[in-house]
Amino acid sequence: EDKIIYENEQELIKNVQNIISSLNNVIYTFGGIKSFWNTENKKKIPKIETDAQDALCLMLADKLTKAGLDMHKEEVTPAGNVDFYISGHVKDIGQCGVCIEVKNAHSDKLEDGYLKQLPEYVKRKNALYGIYLVLYFNSDKYPVYKKYTNSLDPIDELNILKTSTKYEQHLKNIVAYSLRVPAIGLTWNQEVPLFYESIHYPNRAYSVEDWNAETIVNALEKAINEGVIYDEVYAMALYD
């Protein structure tokens, strides 16, 4: 059988996203939900993440194989992080992959996993993309975590956290400018280069491919030598 080759990275990522999204149908329509619960003293208890990962891998295996994708189950880290890696072949590039991290919605590490563990995993694997898979166990019959009342609550909270974190990171650029401190911006979204363009230093915003020690050190030294031409009217507008 011919090996499936994806035309580009985006096509591979989209296919992985679609397969992961199909899990809901498998879990709720075909009785897969039972695979995520244990019974102790006639009481339903959610499986720990490491055990839930096994069920997820079984549900994904056939779909991934048909899509020409390989699944690599990572060793559980000492911190208990549950990860697996899905890879496929991209034309003119070779093997590329997507990182998946699994976390129970009632985990006390839910936020940390999203903001720290998954990004670190993606960086370590040099992956194209990362997916944070949250397992939500609450129900009227088996209440697990009173903080959330429906399955979208933890996702909404994580989105707010991500937005807040991005704002805090971007705020550092604004504060540096307002204090007339030369700075450079590491671009993670369009706000960073737009900001540096607005203060007339477009060459001080660096995209991901330029994130290396030599480039960043040289850029900082150049910014320090050039200083900052401060526009007080524009600076005050940033606070409005």
XYZ file of C-alpha atoms in Angstrom:
240
model
C 0.000 0.000 0.000
C 1.338 3.439 -0.995
C 2.425 5.726 1.805
C 0.182 8.744 2.330
C 2.081 11.990 1.790
C 0.554 15.305 2.866
C 0.890 18.268 0.517
C 1.779 20.664 3.326
C 1.993 21.022 7.094
C -1.426 22.674 7.377
C -3.109 19.668 5.734
C -1.499 17.307 8.250
C -2.483 19.484 11.213
C -6.079 19.768 9.981
C -6.374 16.015 9.581
C -5.076 15.396 13.095
C -7.529 17.991 14.460
C -10.439 16.278 12.675
C -9.478 12.866 14.020
C -9.139 14.168 17.581
C -12.517 15.927 17.241
C -14.108 12.648 16.176
C -13.380 11.237 19.640
C -16.545 12.870 20.985
C -18.646 10.800 18.606
C -16.856 7.579 19.553
C -17.120 8.280 23.271
C -20.763 9.348 23.409
C -22.342 7.438 20.520
C -20.611 4.078 20.675
C -20.321 3.600 24.424
C -16.684 4.613 24.677
C -17.478 6.650 27.764
C -17.261 3.502 29.892
C -13.551 3.238 29.073
C -12.797 6.314 31.168
C -14.397 5.254 34.454
C -13.498 2.767 37.175
C -15.959 1.299 39.633
C -14.934 1.230 43.286
C -17.388 0.091 45.948
C -20.235 0.541 43.449
C -19.164 4.149 42.895
C -17.959 5.568 39.594
C -14.460 7.062 39.765
C -12.747 8.825 36.822
C -9.650 7.064 35.575
C -6.352 8.781 36.158
C -4.843 10.397 33.073
C -2.272 7.670 32.456
C -5.029 5.035 32.251
C -7.294 7.281 30.171
C -4.467 7.699 27.683
C -4.571 3.973 26.901
C -8.272 4.197 26.042
C -7.667 7.241 23.849
C -4.859 5.520 21.963
C -7.063 2.522 21.217
C -9.842 4.769 19.905
C -7.460 6.727 17.705
C -5.290 3.917 16.356
C -7.405 2.761 13.399
C -8.320 6.277 12.214
C -4.682 7.392 12.371
C -3.445 4.359 10.446
C -5.980 4.951 7.655
C -4.847 8.583 7.478
C -1.196 7.580 7.123
C -0.340 8.874 10.577
C 1.767 7.234 13.275
C 1.142 7.539 17.006
C 4.010 7.524 19.462
C 3.096 7.153 23.106
C 5.555 9.040 25.269
C 6.783 7.826 28.610
C 4.912 9.362 31.523
C 7.107 12.021 33.073
C 7.914 12.090 36.825
C 5.355 14.914 37.121
C 2.690 12.598 35.700
C 2.280 14.423 32.397
C 0.561 12.317 29.758
C 1.731 12.942 26.236
C 1.619 11.339 22.834
C 2.906 12.416 19.470
C 1.195 11.973 16.079
C 3.370 12.201 12.982
C 3.039 11.924 9.225
C 5.000 12.536 6.051
C 4.838 15.982 4.432
C 5.919 16.532 0.819
C 9.441 17.987 0.445
C 9.837 18.152 4.250
C 9.654 14.631 5.642
C 8.261 13.512 8.982
C 6.358 16.194 10.897
C 4.177 15.888 13.945
C 1.653 17.203 16.415
C 1.963 16.965 20.209
C -1.037 15.909 22.293
C -1.224 16.443 26.038
C -4.022 14.905 28.088
C -5.363 16.433 31.293
C -8.433 15.783 33.420
C -10.612 18.872 33.842
C -10.575 18.349 37.617
C -6.751 18.193 37.716
C -5.031 20.802 39.868
C -2.488 21.090 37.021
C -5.034 21.996 34.337
C -3.776 25.560 33.920
C -0.095 24.648 34.229
C -0.461 21.968 31.573
C -1.941 24.428 29.102
C 0.365 27.374 29.707
C 3.649 25.567 30.449
C 3.735 21.802 29.903
C 2.251 21.683 26.388
C 4.371 24.576 25.009
C 7.501 22.966 26.494
C 6.543 19.606 24.955
C 5.978 21.168 21.521
C 9.348 22.918 21.753
C 11.155 19.767 22.880
C 9.714 17.730 20.020
C 10.117 20.580 17.500
C 6.486 19.882 16.570
C 4.235 21.763 14.155
C 1.400 22.156 16.621
C 0.112 21.204 20.052
C -3.329 19.971 21.114
C -4.500 20.122 24.715
C -7.027 17.349 25.293
C -9.194 18.004 28.355
C -11.230 15.109 29.769
C -14.393 16.340 31.448
C -16.108 13.886 33.841
C -18.852 15.887 35.521
C -22.469 14.795 35.268
C -25.618 15.070 37.371
C -25.289 11.411 38.311
C -21.559 11.431 38.983
C -20.484 14.921 40.096
C -16.711 15.172 40.158
C -15.791 18.806 40.257
C -18.216 21.490 41.367
C -16.168 24.312 39.840
C -17.451 23.493 36.357
C -21.099 23.006 35.432
C -20.616 21.955 31.805
C -17.869 20.653 29.537
C -17.152 24.076 27.978
C -16.366 25.776 31.304
C -12.736 24.586 31.589
C -12.125 25.491 27.929
C -13.510 29.003 28.483
C -11.306 29.414 31.555
C -8.207 28.303 29.680
C -8.940 30.691 26.821
C -9.217 33.562 29.309
C -5.918 32.516 30.902
C -4.197 32.359 27.529
C -5.484 35.799 26.555
C -4.449 37.217 29.928
C -0.965 35.716 29.637
C -0.497 37.128 26.142
C -1.609 40.544 27.381
C 0.839 40.435 30.279
C 3.681 39.470 27.940
C 2.788 42.218 25.462
C 2.454 44.728 28.315
C 6.188 44.367 28.948
C 6.891 45.879 25.518
C 4.602 48.824 26.258
C 6.117 49.426 29.706
C 9.669 49.331 28.304
C 8.747 51.938 25.702
C 6.993 54.184 28.217
C 10.109 54.100 30.419
C 12.305 54.840 27.372
C 14.087 51.501 27.770
C 15.371 49.982 24.506
C 13.758 46.585 23.949
C 13.013 43.973 21.314
C 9.883 41.870 20.883
C 9.674 38.111 20.382
C 6.687 37.652 18.089
C 4.037 35.127 19.153
C 1.070 36.949 17.592
C 0.426 39.920 15.297
C 0.177 42.422 18.163
C 3.952 42.427 18.715
C 5.108 43.460 15.222
C 2.197 45.910 14.938
C 3.271 47.585 18.178
C 6.885 47.939 17.069
C 5.751 49.312 13.706
C 3.613 51.899 15.510
C 6.607 53.193 17.499
C 8.737 53.261 14.317
C 10.950 50.273 15.189
C 9.586 47.491 12.950
C 12.997 45.792 12.847
C 12.832 45.143 16.621
C 10.130 42.452 16.362
C 11.589 38.985 15.790
C 9.649 36.003 14.466
C 10.058 32.462 15.817
C 12.603 31.410 13.179
C 14.945 34.148 14.484
C 14.784 33.020 18.103
C 18.403 32.033 18.637
C 20.985 33.331 21.070
C 23.248 35.091 18.566
C 20.438 36.938 16.773
C 18.706 38.034 19.979
C 21.908 39.210 21.720
C 22.966 41.199 18.649
C 19.481 42.694 18.365
C 19.497 43.771 22.001
C 22.937 45.357 21.687
C 21.808 47.225 18.559
C 18.642 48.471 20.291
C 20.647 49.645 23.309
C 23.104 51.524 21.085
C 20.288 53.148 19.095
C 18.190 54.029 22.144
C 14.512 55.026 21.950
C 12.956 58.046 20.271
C 9.991 58.616 22.543
C 6.662 59.925 21.240
C 4.816 61.155 24.337
C 1.494 61.730 22.523
C 1.482 58.172 21.183
C 2.643 56.767 24.526
C -0.289 58.372 26.344
C -2.674 56.898 23.759
C -1.564 53.410 24.781
C -3.228 53.915 28.176
C -6.556 55.191 26.812
